CSV table of C-alpha atoms and ligand atoms in Angstrom, one decimal:
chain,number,residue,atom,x,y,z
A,1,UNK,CA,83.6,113.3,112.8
A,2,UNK,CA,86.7,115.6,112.3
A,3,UNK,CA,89.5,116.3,114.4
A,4,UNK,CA,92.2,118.1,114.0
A,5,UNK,CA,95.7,115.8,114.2
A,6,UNK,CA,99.3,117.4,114.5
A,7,UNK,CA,102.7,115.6,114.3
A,8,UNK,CA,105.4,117.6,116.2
A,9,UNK,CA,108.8,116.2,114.3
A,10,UNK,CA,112.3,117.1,114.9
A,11,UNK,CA,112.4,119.5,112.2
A,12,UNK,CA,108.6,120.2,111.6
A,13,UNK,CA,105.3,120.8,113.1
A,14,UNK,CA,102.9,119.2,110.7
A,15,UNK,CA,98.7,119.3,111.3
A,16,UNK,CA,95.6,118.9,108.8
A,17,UNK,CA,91.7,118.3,109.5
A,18,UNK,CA,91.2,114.6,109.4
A,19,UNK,CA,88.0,112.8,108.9
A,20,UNK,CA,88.6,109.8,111.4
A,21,UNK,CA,85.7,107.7,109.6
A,22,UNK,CA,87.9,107.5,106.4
A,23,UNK,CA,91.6,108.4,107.8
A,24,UNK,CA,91.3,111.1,105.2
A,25,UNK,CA,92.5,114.4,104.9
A,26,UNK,CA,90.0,117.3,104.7
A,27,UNK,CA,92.1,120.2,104.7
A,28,UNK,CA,95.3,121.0,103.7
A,29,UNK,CA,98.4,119.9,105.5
A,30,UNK,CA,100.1,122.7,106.9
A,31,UNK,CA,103.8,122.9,108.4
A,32,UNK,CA,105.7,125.3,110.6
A,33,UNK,CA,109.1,124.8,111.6
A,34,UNK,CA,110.1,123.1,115.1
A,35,UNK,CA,111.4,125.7,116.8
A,36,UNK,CA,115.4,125.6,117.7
A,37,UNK,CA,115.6,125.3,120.5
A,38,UNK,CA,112.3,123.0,120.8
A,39,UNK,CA,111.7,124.4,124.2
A,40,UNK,CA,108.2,123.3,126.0
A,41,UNK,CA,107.0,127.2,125.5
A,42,UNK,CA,108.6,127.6,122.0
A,43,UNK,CA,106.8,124.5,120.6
A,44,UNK,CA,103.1,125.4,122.3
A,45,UNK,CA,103.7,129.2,120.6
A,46,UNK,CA,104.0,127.1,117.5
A,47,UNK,CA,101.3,124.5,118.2
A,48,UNK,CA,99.3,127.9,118.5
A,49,UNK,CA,100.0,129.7,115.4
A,50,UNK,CA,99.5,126.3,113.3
A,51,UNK,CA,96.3,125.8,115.1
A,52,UNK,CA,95.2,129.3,114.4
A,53,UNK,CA,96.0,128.8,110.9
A,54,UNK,CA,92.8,126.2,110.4
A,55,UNK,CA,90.9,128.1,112.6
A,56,UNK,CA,89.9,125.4,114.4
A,57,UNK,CA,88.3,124.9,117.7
A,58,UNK,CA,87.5,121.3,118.3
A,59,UNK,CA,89.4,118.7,119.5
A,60,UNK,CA,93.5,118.2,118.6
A,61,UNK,CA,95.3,114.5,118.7
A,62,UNK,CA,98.9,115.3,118.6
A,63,UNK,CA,101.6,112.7,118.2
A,64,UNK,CA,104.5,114.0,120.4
A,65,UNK,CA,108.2,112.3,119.6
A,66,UNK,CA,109.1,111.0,123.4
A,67,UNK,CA,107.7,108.4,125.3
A,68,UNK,CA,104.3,110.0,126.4
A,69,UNK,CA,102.4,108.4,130.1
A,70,UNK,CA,98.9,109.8,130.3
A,71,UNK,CA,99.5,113.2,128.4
A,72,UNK,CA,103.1,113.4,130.2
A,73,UNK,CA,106.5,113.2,128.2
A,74,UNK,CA,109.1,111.0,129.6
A,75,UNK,CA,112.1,110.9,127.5
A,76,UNK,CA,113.7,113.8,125.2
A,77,UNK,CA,115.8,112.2,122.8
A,78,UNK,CA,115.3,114.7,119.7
A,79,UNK,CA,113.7,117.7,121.4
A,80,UNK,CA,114.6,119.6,124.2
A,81,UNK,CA,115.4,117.7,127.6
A,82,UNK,CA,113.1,120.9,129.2
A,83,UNK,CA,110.1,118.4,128.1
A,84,UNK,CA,110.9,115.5,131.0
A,85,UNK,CA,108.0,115.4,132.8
A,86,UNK,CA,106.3,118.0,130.9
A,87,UNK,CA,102.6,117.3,130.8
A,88,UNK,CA,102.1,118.3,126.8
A,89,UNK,CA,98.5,117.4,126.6
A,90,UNK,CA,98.1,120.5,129.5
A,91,UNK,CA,100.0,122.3,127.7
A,92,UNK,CA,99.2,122.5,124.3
A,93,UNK,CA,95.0,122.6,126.2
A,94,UNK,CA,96.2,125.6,127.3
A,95,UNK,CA,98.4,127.3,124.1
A,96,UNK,CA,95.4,126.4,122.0
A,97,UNK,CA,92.6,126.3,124.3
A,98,UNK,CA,91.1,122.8,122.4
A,99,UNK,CA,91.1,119.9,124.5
A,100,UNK,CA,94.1,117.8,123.4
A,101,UNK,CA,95.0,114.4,123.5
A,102,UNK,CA,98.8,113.5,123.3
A,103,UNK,CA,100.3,110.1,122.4
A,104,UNK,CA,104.1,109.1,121.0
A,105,UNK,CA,104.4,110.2,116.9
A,106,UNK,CA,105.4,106.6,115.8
A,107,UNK,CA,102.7,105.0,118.6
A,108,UNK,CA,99.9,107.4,116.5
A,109,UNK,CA,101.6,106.4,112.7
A,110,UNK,CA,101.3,103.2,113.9
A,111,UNK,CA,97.6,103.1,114.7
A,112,UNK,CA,97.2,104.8,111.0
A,113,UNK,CA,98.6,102.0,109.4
A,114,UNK,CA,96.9,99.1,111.1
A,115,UNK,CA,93.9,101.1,110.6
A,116,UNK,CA,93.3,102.4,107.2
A,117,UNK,CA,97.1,101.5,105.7
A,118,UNK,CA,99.6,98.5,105.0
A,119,UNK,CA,98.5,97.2,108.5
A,120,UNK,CA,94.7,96.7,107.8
A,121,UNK,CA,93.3,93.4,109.3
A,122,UNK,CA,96.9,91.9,110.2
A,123,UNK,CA,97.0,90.0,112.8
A,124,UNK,CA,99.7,88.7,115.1
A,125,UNK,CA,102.6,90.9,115.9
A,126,UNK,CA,103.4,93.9,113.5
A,127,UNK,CA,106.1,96.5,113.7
A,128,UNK,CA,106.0,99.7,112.6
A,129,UNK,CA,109.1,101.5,112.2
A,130,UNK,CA,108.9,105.0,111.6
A,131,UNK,CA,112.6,106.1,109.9
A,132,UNK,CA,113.3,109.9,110.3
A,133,UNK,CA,115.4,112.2,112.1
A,134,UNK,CA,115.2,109.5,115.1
A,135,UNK,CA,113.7,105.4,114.4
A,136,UNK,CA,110.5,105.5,116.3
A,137,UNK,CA,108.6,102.1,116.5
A,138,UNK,CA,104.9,101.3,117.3
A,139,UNK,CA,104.1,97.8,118.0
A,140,UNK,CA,101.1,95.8,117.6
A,141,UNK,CA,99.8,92.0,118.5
A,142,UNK,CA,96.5,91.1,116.8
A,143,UNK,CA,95.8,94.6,116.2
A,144,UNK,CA,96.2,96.1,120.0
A,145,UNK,CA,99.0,98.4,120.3
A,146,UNK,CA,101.4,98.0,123.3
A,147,UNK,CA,102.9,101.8,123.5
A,148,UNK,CA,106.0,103.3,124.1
A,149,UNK,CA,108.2,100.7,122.8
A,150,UNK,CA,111.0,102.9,121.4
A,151,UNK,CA,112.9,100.4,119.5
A,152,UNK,CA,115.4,102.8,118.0
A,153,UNK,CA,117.1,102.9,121.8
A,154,UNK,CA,118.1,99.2,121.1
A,155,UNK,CA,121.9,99.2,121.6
A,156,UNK,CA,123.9,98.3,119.0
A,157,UNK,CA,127.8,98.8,119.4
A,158,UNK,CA,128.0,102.0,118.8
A,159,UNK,CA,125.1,103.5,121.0
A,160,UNK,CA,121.6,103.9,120.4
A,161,UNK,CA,120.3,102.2,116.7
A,162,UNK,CA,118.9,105.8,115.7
A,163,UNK,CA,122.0,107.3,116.2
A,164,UNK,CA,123.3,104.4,113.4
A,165,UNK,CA,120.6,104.2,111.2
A,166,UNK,CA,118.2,107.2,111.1
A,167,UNK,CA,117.1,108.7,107.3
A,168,UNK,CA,119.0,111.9,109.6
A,169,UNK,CA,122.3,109.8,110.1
A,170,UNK,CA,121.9,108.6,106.4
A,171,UNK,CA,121.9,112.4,104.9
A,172,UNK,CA,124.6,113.9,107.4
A,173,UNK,CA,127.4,110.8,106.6
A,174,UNK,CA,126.3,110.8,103.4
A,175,UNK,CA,125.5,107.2,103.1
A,176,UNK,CA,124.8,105.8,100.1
A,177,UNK,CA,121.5,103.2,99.9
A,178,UNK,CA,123.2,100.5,100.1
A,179,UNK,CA,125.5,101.2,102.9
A,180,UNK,CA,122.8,102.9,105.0
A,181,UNK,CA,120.4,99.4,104.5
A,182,UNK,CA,123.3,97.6,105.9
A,183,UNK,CA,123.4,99.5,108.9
A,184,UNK,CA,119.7,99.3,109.2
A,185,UNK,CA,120.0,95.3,108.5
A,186,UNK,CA,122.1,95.7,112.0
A,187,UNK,CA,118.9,97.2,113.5
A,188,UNK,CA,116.2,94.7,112.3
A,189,UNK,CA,118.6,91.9,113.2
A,190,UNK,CA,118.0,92.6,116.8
A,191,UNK,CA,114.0,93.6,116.3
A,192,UNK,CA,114.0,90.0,115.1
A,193,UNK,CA,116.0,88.1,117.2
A,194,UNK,CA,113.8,89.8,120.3
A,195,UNK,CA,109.8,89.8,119.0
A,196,UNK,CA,110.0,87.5,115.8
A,197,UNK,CA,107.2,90.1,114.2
A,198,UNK,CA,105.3,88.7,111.0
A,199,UNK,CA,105.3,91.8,109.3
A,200,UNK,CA,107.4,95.3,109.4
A,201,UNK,CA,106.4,98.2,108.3
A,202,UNK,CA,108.0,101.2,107.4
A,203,UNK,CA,106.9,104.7,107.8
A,204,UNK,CA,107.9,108.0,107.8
A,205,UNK,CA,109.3,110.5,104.9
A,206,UNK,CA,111.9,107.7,103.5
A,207,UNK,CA,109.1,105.4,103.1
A,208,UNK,CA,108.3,107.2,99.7
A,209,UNK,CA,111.7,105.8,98.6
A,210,UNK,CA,111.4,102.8,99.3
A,211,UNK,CA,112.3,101.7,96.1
A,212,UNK,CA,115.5,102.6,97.1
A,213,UNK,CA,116.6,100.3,100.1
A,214,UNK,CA,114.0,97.6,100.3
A,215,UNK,CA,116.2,95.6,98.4
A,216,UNK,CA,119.1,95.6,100.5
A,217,UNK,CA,117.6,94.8,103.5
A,218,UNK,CA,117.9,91.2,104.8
A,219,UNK,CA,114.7,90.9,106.8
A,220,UNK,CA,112.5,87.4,107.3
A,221,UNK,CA,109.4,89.1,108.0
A,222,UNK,CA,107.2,90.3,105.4
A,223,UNK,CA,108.4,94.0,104.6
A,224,UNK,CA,105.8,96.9,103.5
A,225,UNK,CA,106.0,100.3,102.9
A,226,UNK,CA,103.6,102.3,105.0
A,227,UNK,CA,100.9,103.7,102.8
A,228,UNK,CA,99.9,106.7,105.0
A,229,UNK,CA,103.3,107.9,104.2
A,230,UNK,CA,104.1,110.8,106.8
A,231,UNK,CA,100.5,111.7,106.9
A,232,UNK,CA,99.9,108.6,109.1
A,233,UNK,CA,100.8,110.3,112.6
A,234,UNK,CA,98.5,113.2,111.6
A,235,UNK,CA,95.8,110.2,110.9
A,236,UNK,CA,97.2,108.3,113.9
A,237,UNK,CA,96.3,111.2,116.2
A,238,UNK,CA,93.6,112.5,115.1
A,239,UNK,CA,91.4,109.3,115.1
A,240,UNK,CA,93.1,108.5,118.7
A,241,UNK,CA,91.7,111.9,120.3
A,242,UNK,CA,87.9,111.4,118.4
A,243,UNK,CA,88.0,107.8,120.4
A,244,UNK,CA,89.3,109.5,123.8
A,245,UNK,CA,88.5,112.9,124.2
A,246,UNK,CA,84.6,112.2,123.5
B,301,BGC,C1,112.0,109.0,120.4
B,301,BGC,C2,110.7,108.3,120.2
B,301,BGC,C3,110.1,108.8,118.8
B,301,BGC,C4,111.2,108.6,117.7
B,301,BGC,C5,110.6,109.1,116.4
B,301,BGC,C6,113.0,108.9,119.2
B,301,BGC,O1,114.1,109.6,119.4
B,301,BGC,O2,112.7,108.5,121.6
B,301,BGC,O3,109.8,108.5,121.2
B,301,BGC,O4,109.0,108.0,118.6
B,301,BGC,O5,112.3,109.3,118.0
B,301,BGC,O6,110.3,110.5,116.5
């Protein structure tokens, strides 16, 4: 079966034809810029016009960045506050006219990992971090997902840990590797101390560099990269909607 999954970012609206049997892409992945601001009506225009773009007329799973209760959003940390208590899957049903099934973007990476990526037949508790413009988190215990964590809204001193440590914060303070990886060392410090996970995962566009930090961090569980990359909340989503909107 094929669905069509979408991963609405801070900074990009990203979609592709996934073939949930394999967690493979059959299309081309296509982008359009969040719109600024990322108001409820200016993000369904641009659900719309990506979704016209494939031409596509079956079912949509689309991994929303808030905390997402039965299709509704509610929290608005990197998108506009106008989406509290937004129902998005409504929404973007009726921008696109496809039925369209709506869970958080690191909640949908997450299930892309564990299912096809660096999170295949692991049991007991896994973390997936997902390390972009905010740290979203998915976390799993023998494979079952328990949503809506949002990890990166652990405190640290100075406020909220993706307001420290994001791959966002790292580009805008011009952090270099090793100074950023500190800062995240901060952030896993805590994920450990609270949920002792046996393995962390780490998604999201910086995952392709890992190269570049993994060896600064100072982390006792065992530490992947995520292998879906940023395609994994496309995956995530798509193979989420085949299950529920059947
Ligand atoms: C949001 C999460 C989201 C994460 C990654 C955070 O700001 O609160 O819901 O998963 O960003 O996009």
């Amino acid at each position: 079966m094929k669905c069509l999954g979408i991963d609405i970012g801070g900074s990009g609206i990203k979609g592709a034809v996934v073939d949930v049997a394999s967690g493979e892409l059959v299309s081309e992945r296509l982008r359009v810029p969040t719109p600024d601001p990322s108001t409820p009506a200016a993000v369904a225009a641009a659900v719309a016009e990506l979704v016209s773009q494939f031409d596509w007329q079956g079912p949509i799973g689309c991994g929303f960045p808030a905390i997402i209760r039965n299709g509704v959003a509610k929290s608005a940390a990197n998108i506009d506050a106008g989406w509290i208590d937004t129902d998005v899957g409504m929404l973007l049903k009726q921008s696109t006219g496809c039925p369209c099934l709506v869970i958080n973007d690191a909640d949908a990476a997450g299930l892309a990992e564990m299912r096809f990526g660096s999170g295949k037949g692991r049991n007991g508790t896994v973390i997936v971090i997902t390390i972009g413009t905010g740290l979203g988190s998915a976390f799993f215990n023998d494979g079952v997902l328990f949503p809506n964590t949002e990890l990166g809204h652990l405190r640290l001193k100075t406020g909220p840990a993706e307001r420290y440590a994001s791959a966002a914060v790292r580009k805008k303070e011009d952090l270099s590797w090793k100074a950023w990886s500190k800062r995240l060392n901060k952030f896993f410090a805590q994920v450990e101390r609270l949920f002792s996970p046996e393995l962390i995962i780490i998604g999201g566009g910086i995952s392709r560099k890992h190269d570049k930090f993994f060896s600064y961090l100072d982390i006792r569980a065992e530490l992947l990269p995520a292998q879906l990359r940023n395609q994994a909340g496309i995956v995530g989503a798509a193979c989420r909607a085949a299950e529920r909107l059947k």
